[in-house]
mmCIF file of C-alpha atoms and ligand atoms in Angstrom:
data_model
loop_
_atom_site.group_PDB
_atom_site.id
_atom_site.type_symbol
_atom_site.label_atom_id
_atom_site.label_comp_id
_atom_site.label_asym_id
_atom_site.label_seq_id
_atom_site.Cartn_x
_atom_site.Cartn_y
_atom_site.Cartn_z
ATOM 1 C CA UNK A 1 128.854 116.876 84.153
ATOM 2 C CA UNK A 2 128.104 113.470 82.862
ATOM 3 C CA UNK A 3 125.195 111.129 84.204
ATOM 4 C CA UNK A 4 123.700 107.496 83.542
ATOM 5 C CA UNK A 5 120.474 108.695 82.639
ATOM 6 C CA UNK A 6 117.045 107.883 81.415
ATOM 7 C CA UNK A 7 115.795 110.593 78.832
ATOM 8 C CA UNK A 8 111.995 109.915 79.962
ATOM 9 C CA UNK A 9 110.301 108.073 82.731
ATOM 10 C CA UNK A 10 109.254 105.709 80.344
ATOM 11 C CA UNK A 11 110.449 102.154 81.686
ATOM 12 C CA UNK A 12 112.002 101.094 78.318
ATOM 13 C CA UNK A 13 114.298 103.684 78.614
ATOM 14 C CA UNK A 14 117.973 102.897 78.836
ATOM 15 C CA UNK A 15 120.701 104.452 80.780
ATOM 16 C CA UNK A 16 122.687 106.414 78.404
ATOM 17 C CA UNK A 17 125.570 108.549 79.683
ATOM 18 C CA UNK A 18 124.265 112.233 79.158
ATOM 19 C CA UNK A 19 125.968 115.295 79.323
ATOM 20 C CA UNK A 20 124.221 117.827 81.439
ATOM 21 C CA UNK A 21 124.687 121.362 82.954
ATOM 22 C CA UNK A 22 127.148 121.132 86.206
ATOM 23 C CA UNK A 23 125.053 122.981 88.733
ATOM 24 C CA UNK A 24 126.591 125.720 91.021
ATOM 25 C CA UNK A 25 125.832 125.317 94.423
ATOM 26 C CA UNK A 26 123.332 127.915 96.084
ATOM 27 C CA UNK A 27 122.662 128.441 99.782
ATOM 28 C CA UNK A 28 123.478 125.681 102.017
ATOM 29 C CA UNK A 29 124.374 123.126 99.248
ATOM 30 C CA UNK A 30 127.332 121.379 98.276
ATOM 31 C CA UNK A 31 128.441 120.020 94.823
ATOM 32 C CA UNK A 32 130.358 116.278 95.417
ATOM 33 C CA UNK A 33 132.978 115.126 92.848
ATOM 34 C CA UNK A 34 131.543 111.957 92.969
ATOM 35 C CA UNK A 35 134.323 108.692 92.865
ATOM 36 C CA UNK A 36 132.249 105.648 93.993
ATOM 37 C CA UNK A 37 128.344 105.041 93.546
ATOM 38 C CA UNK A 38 126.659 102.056 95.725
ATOM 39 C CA UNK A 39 124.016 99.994 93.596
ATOM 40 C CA UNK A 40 120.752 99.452 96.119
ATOM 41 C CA UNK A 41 117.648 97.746 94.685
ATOM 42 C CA UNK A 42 115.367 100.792 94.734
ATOM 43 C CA UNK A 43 117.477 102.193 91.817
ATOM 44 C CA UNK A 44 116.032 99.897 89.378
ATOM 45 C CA UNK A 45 112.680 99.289 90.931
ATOM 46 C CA UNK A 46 112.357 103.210 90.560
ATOM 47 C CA UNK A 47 112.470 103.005 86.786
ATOM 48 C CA UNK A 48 109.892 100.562 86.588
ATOM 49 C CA UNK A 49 107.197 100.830 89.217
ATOM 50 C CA UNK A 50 106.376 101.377 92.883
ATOM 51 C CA UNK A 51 105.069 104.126 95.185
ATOM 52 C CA UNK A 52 108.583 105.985 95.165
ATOM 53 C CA UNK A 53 109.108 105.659 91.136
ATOM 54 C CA UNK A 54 105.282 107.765 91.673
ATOM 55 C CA UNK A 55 106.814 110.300 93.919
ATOM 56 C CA UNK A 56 109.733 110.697 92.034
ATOM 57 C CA UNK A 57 107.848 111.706 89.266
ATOM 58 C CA UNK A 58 105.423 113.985 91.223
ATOM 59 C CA UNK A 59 108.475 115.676 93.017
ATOM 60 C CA UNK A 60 111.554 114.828 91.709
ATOM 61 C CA UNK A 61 113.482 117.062 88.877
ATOM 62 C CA UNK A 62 112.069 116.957 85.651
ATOM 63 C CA UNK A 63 113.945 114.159 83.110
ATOM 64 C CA UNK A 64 116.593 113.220 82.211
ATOM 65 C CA UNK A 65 116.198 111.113 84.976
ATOM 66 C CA UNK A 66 119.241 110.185 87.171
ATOM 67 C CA UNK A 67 118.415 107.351 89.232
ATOM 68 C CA UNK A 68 120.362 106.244 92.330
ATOM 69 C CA UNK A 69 121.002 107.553 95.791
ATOM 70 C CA UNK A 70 124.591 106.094 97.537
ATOM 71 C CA UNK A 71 127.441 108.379 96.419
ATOM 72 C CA UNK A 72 130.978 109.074 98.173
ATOM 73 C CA UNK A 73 133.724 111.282 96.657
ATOM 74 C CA UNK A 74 135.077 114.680 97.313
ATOM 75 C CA UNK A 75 133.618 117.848 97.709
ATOM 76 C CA UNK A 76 134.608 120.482 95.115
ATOM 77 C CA UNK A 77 132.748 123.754 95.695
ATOM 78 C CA UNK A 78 130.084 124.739 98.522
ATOM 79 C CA UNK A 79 127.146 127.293 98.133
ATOM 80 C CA UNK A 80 126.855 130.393 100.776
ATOM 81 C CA UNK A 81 126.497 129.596 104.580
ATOM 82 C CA UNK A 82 128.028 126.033 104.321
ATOM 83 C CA UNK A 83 129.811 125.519 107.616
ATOM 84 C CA UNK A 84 130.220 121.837 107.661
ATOM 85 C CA UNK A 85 131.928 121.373 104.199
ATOM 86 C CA UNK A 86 134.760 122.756 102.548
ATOM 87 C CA UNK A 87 136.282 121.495 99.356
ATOM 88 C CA UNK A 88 138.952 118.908 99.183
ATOM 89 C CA UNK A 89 136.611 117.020 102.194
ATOM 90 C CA UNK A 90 136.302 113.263 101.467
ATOM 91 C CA UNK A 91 132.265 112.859 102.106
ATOM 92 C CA UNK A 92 129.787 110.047 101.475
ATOM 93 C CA UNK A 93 126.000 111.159 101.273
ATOM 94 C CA UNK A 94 122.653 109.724 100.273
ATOM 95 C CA UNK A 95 121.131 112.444 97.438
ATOM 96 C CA UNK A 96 117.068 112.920 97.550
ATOM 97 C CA UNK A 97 114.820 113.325 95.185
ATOM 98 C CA UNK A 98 111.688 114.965 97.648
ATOM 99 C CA UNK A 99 114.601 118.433 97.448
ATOM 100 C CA UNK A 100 114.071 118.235 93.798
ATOM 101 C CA UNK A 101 117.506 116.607 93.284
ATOM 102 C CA UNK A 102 119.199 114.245 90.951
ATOM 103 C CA UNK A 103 120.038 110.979 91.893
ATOM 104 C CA UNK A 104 123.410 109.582 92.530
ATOM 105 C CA UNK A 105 124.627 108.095 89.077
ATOM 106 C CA UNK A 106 126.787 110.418 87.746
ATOM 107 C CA UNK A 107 130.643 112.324 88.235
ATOM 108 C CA UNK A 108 128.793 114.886 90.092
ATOM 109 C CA UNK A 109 125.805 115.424 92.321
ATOM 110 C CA UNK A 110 125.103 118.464 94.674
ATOM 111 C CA UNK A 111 123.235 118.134 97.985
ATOM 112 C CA UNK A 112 122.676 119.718 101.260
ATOM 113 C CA UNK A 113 125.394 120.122 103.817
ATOM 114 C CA UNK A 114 123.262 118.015 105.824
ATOM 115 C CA UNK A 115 123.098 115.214 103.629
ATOM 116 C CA UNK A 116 127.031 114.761 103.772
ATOM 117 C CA UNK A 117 129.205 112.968 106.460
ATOM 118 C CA UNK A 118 132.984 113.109 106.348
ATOM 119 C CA UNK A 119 135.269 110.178 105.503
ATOM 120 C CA UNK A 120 138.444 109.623 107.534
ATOM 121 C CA UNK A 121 141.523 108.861 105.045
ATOM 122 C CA UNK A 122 141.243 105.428 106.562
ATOM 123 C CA UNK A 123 137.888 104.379 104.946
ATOM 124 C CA UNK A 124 138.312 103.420 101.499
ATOM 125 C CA UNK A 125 135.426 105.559 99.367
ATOM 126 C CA UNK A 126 133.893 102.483 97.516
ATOM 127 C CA UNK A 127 133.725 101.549 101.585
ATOM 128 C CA UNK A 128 132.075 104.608 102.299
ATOM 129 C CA UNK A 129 129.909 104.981 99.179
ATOM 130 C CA UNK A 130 128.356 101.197 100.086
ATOM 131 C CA UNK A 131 127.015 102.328 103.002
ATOM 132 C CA UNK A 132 123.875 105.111 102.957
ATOM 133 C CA UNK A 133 120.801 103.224 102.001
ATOM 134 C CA UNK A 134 121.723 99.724 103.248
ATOM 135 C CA UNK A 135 123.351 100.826 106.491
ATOM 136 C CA UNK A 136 121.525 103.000 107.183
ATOM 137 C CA UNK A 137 118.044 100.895 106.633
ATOM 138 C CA UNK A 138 119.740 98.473 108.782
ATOM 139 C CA UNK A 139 120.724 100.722 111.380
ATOM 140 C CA UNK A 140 116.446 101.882 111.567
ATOM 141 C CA UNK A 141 115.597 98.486 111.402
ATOM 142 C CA UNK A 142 117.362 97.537 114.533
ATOM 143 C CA UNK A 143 118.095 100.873 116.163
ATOM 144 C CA UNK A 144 114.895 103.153 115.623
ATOM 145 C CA UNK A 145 111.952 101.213 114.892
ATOM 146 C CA UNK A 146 112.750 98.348 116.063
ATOM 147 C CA UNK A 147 113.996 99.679 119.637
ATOM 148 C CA UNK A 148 116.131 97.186 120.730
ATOM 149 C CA UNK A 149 117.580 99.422 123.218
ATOM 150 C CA UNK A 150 114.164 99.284 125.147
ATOM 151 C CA UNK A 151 114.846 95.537 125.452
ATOM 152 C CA UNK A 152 116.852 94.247 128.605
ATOM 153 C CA UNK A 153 120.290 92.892 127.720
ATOM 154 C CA UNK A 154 118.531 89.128 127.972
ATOM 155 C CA UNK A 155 116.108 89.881 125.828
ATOM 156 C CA UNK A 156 117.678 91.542 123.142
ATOM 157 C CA UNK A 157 117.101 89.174 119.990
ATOM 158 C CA UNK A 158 116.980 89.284 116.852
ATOM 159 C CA UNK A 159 116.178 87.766 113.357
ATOM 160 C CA UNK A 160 117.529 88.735 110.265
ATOM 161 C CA UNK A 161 115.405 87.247 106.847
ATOM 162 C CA UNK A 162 117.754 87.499 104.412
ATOM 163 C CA UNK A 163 121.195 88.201 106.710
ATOM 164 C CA UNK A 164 123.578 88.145 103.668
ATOM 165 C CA UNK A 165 122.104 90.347 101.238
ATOM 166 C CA UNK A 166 123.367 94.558 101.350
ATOM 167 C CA UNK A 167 120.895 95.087 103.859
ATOM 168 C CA UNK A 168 120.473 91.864 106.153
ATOM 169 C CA UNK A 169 124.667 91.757 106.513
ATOM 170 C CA UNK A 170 124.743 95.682 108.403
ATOM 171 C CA UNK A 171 121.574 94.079 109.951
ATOM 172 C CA UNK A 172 122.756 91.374 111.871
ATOM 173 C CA UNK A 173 126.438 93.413 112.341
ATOM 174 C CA UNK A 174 124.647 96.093 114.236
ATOM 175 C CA UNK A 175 122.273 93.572 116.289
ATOM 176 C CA UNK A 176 125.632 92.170 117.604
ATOM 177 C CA UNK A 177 126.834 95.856 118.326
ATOM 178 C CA UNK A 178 124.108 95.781 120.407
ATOM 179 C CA UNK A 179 124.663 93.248 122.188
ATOM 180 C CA UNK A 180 121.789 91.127 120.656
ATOM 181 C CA UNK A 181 121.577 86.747 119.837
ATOM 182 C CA UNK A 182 121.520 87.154 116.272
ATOM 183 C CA UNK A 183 119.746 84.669 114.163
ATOM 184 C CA UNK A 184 120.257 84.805 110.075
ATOM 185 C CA UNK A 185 118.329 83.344 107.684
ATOM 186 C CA UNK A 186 119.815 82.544 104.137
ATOM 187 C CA UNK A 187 120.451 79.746 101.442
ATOM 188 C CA UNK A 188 123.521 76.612 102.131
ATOM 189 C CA UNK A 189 125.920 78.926 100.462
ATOM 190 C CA UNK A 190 125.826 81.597 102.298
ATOM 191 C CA UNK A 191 125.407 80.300 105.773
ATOM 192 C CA UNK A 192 129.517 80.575 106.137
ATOM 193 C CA UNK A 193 129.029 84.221 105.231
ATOM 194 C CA UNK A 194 126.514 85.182 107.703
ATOM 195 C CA UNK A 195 128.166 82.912 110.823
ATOM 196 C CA UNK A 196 131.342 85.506 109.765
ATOM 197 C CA UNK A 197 129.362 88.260 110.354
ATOM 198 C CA UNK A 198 129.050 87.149 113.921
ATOM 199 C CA UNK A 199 125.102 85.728 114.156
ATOM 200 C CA UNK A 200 124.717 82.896 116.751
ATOM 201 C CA UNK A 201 122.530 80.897 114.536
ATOM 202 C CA UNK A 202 121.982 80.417 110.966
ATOM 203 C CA UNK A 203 118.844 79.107 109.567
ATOM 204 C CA UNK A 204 119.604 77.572 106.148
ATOM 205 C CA UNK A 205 116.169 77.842 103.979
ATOM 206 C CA UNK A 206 116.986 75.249 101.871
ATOM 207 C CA UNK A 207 116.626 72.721 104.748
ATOM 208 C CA UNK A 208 113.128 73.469 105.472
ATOM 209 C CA UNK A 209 110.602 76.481 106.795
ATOM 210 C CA UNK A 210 112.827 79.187 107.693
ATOM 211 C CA UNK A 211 110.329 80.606 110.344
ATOM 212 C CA UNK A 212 109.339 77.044 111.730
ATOM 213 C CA UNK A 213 112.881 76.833 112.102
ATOM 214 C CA UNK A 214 113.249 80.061 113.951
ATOM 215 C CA UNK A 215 110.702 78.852 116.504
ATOM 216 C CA UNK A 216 113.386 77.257 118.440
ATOM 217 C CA UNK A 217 115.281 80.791 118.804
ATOM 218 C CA UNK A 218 112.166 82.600 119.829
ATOM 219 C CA UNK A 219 110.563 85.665 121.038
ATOM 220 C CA UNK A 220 112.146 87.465 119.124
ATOM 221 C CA UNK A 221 112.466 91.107 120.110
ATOM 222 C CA UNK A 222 112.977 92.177 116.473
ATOM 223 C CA UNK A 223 112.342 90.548 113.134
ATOM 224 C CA UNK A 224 113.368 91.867 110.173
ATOM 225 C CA UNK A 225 112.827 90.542 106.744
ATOM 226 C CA UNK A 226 115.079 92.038 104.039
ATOM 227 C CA UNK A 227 113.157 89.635 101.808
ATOM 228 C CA UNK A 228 109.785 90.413 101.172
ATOM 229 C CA UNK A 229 108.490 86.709 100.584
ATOM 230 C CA UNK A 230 107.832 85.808 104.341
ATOM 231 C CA UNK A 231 104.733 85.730 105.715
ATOM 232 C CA UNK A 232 103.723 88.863 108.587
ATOM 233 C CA UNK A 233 101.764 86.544 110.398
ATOM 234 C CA UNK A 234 104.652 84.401 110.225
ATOM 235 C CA UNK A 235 106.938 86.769 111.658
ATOM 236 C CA UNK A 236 104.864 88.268 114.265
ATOM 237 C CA UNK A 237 104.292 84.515 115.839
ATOM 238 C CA UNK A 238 107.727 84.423 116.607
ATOM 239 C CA UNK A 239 107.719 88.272 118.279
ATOM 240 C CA UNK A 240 108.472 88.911 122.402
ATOM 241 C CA UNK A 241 105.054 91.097 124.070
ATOM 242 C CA UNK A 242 106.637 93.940 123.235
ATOM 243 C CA UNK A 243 108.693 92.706 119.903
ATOM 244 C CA UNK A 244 108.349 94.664 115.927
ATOM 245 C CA UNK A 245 108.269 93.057 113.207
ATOM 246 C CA UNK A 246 110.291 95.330 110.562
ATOM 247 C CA UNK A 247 109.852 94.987 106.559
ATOM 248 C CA UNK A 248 112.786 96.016 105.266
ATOM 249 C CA UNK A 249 111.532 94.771 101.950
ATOM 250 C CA UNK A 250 107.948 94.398 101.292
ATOM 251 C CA UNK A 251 106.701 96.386 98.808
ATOM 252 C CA UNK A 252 103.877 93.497 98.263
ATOM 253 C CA UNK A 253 100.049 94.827 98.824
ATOM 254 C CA UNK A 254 99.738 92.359 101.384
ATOM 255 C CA UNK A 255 102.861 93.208 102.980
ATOM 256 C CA UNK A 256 101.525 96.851 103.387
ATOM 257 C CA UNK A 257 98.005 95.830 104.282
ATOM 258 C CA UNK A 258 99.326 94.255 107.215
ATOM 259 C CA UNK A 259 100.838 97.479 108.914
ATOM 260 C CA UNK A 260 96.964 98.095 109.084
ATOM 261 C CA UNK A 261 96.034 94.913 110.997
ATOM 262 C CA UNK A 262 95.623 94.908 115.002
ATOM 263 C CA UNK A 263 97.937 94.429 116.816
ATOM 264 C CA UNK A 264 100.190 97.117 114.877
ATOM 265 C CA UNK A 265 103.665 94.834 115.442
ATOM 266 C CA UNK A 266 104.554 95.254 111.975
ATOM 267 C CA UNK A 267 105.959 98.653 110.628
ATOM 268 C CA UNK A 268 107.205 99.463 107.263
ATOM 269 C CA UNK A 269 110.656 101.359 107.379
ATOM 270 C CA UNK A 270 111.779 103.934 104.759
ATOM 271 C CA UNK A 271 115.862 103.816 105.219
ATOM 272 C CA UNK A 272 116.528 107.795 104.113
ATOM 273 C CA UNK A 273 120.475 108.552 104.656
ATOM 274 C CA UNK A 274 121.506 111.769 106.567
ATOM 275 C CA UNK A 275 124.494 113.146 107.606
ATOM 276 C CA UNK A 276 123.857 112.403 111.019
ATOM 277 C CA UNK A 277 122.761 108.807 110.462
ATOM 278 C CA UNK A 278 125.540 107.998 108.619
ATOM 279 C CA UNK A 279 128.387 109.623 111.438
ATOM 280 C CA UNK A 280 127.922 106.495 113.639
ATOM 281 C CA UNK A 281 127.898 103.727 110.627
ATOM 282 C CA UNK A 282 131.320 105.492 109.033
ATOM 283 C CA UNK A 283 132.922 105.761 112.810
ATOM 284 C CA UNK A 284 131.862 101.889 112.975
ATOM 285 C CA UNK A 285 133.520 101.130 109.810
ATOM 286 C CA UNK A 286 137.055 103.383 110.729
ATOM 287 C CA UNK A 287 137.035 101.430 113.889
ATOM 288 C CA UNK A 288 136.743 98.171 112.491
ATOM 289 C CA UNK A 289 133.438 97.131 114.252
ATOM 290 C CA UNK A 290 131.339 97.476 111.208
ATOM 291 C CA UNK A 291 132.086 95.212 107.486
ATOM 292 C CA UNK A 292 130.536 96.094 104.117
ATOM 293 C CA UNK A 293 131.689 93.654 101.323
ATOM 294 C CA UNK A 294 132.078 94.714 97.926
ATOM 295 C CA UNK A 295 131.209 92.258 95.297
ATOM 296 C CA UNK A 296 132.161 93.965 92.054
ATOM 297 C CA UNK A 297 133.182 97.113 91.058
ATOM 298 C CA UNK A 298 131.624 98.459 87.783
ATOM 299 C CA UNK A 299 132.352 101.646 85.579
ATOM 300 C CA UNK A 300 128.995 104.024 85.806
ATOM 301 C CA UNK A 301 128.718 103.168 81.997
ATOM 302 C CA UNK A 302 127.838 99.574 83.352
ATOM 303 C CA UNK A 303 124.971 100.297 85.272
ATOM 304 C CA UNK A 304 122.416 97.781 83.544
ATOM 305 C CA UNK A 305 124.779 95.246 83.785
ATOM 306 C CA UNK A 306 124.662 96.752 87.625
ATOM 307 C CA UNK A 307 120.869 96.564 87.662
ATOM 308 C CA UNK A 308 120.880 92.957 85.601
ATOM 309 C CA UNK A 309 123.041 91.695 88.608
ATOM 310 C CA UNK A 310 120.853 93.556 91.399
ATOM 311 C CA UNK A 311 117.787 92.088 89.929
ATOM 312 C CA UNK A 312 118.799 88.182 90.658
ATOM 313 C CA UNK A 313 118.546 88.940 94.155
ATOM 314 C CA UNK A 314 121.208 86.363 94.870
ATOM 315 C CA UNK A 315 124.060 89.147 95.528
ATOM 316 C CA UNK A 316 126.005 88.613 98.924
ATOM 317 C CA UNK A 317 128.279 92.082 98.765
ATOM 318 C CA UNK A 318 127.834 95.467 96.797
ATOM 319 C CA UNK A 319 127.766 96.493 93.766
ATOM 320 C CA UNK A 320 129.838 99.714 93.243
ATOM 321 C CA UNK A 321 129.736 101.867 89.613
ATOM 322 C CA UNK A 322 132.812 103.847 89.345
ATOM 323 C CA UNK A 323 132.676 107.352 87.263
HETATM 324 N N1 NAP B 1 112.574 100.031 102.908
HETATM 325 C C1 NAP B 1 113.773 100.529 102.614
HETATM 326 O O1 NAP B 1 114.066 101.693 102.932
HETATM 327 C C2 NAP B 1 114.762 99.661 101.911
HETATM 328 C C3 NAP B 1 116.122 99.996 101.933
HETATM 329 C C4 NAP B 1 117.018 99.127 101.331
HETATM 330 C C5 NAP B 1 116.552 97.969 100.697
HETATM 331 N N2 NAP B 1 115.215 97.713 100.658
HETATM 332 C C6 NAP B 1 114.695 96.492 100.032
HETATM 333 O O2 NAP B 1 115.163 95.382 100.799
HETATM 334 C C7 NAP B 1 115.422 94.279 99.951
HETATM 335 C C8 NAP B 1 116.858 93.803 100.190
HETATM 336 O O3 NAP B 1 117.764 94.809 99.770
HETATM 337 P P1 NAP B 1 119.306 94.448 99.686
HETATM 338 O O4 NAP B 1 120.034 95.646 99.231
HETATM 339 O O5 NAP B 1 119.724 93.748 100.945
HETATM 340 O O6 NAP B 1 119.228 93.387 98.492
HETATM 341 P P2 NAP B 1 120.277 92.316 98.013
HETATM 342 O O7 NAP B 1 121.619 92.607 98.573
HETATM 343 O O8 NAP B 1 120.133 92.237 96.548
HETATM 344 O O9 NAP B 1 119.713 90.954 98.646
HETATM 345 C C9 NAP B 1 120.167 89.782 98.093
HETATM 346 C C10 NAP B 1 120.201 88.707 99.167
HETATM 347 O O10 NAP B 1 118.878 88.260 99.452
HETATM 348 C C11 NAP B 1 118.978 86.925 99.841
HETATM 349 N N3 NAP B 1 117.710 86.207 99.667
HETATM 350 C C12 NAP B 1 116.965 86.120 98.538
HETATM 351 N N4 NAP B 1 115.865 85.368 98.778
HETATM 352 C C13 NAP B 1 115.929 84.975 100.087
HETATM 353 C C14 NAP B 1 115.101 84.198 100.936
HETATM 354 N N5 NAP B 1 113.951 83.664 100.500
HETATM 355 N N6 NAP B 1 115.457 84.034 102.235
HETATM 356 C C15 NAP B 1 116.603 84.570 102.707
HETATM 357 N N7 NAP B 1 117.440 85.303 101.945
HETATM 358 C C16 NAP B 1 117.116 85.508 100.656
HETATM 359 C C17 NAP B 1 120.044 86.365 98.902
HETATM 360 O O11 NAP B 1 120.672 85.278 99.517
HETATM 361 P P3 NAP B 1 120.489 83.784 98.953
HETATM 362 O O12 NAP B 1 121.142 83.769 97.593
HETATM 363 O O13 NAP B 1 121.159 82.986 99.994
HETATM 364 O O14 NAP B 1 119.019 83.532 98.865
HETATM 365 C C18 NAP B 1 121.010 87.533 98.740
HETATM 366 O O15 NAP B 1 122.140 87.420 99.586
HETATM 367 C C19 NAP B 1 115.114 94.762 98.527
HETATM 368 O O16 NAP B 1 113.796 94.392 98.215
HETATM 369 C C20 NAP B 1 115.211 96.278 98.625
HETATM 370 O O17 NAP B 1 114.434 96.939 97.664
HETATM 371 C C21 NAP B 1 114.309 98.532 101.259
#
């Protein structure tokens, strides 16, 4: 099999396209034919620092290092006792490095059965394969941690920071599958993007305090912030009694420092794709409730030209690298 690797974990390392040994699949596992790879941030922040890059290392395979984690594409051969896969299945799937696997960037990738969820023929796979870290991080953010259901109908509100990035777009989608008000925060370009995407307000940053802004639409039952750069305090101020603050993005030591300060509004998510998260975000996107936009299509021998592009920050659709 061939894979965009990294020979060491040293951060100067390129990705060079390796050949490496196609693994067979053992009990429970299932090796994917992989046709479409999504490009999420944490692929490039793992090569160069962070808490995860750390646990990769502890846990992960040994190098070459494969980074990334979105991959859709069809299964070609399944270990012993794999009931819910069978080869020829379309599947998209999230891989994980904490089973000792390889990440995502290659022609071929093998994962549990339970990382996989099937693809009707009416999903296109770049579709598919742009949906298990962002979707599904949007889907926790809203769904899971930040509990919206709890909320009465009324009350059900929400604020995206950053609503047309990979993450803040699914974000303020499944808020309005919810039946939330949906205020999104971006730049003056964007703001036609994110009103498409069905938010009842957008609050353009470039015409002043995005959270003084958002006063006006508050309590908030849920704030997320896909960005990083906003201030907790900030966000909380603008929370319902019983509201969450959710950072989506915040790898920042003051961003996790405040998950430690009273009154304990403010969680930290870790988006993780399963098979089971991902069955309602594909049924969403065969039905036509749920959009992902795909802003470029790459070959998997472009993916630092991928990364390059990722690391602006300014990206309004998906990147997806192509084997
Ligand atoms: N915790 C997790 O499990 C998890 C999962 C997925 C992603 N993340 C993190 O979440 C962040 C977002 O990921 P992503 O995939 O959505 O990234 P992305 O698609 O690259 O986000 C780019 C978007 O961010 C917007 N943006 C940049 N600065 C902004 C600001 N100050 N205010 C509002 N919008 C701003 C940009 O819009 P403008 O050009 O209009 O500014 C652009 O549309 C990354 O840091 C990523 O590492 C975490």
């Amino acid at each position: 099999m061939k894979a965009m690797a990294q020979r060491t974990w040293n951060p100067a390392d390129p990705l060079e396209l390796l050949e490496l040994p196609t693994p067979e699949p053992k009990k429970g596992e299932v090796r994917v034919k992989v046709q479409a790879i999504g490009v999420n941030p944490v692929d490039w922040k793992m090569r160069s620092s962070g808490p995860l890059r750390l646990a990769a290392r502890l846990v992960g395979p040994k190098p070459p290092v494969v980074v990334g984690v979105d991959f859709a594409g069809v299964v070609e051969a399944v270990g012993a006792e794999v009931t819910r896969a069978a080869p020829g299945d379309r599947v998209v799937g999230g891989t994980n490095f904490s089973r000792g696997q390889r990440g995502s960037y290659a022609d071929t990738v093998l994962v549990r059965e339970d990382q996989l969820c099937r693809v009707p023929d009416t999903v296109d796979i770049a579709v598919a394969a742009a949906l298990p870290v962002g979707a599904v991080t949007a889907w926790m953010a809203v769904v899971d941690l930040g509990r919206i259901r709890d909320a009465q109908p009324a009350d059900r509100r929400v604020l995206v920071l950053g609503a047309s990035g990979g993450v803040g777009q699914l974000a303020v989608q499944i808020s309005k599958m919810e039946g939330a008000f949906v205020a999104g925060v971006c730049s003056t370009k964007n703001a036609e993007i994110v009103a498409g995407l069905g938010a009842d307000v957008v609050i353009d940053y470039n015409h002043g305090d995005a959270l003084a802004q958002a006063k006006a639409h508050a309590p908030f039952h849920v704030v997320i912030d896909c960005v990083g750069s906003y201030s907790g305090a900030g966000c909380r101020a603008l929370l319902a009694s019983r509201g969450r603050h959710i950072m989506v993005a915040g790898d920042k030591p003051s961003a996790a420092a405040q998950v430690l300060v009273p009154p304990f509004k403010s969680k930290a998510i870790l988006g993780r794709p399963t098979g089971a998260r991902l069955e309602p975000l594909v049924a969403a996107v065969a039905a036509g409730e749920l959009h992902v936009s795909i802003a470029q299509k790459l070959p998997l021998t472009s993916a630092e030209e991928a990364h390059s592009l990722s690391q602006t920050s300014r990206m309004t659709g998906k990147l997806i690298l192509e084997p």
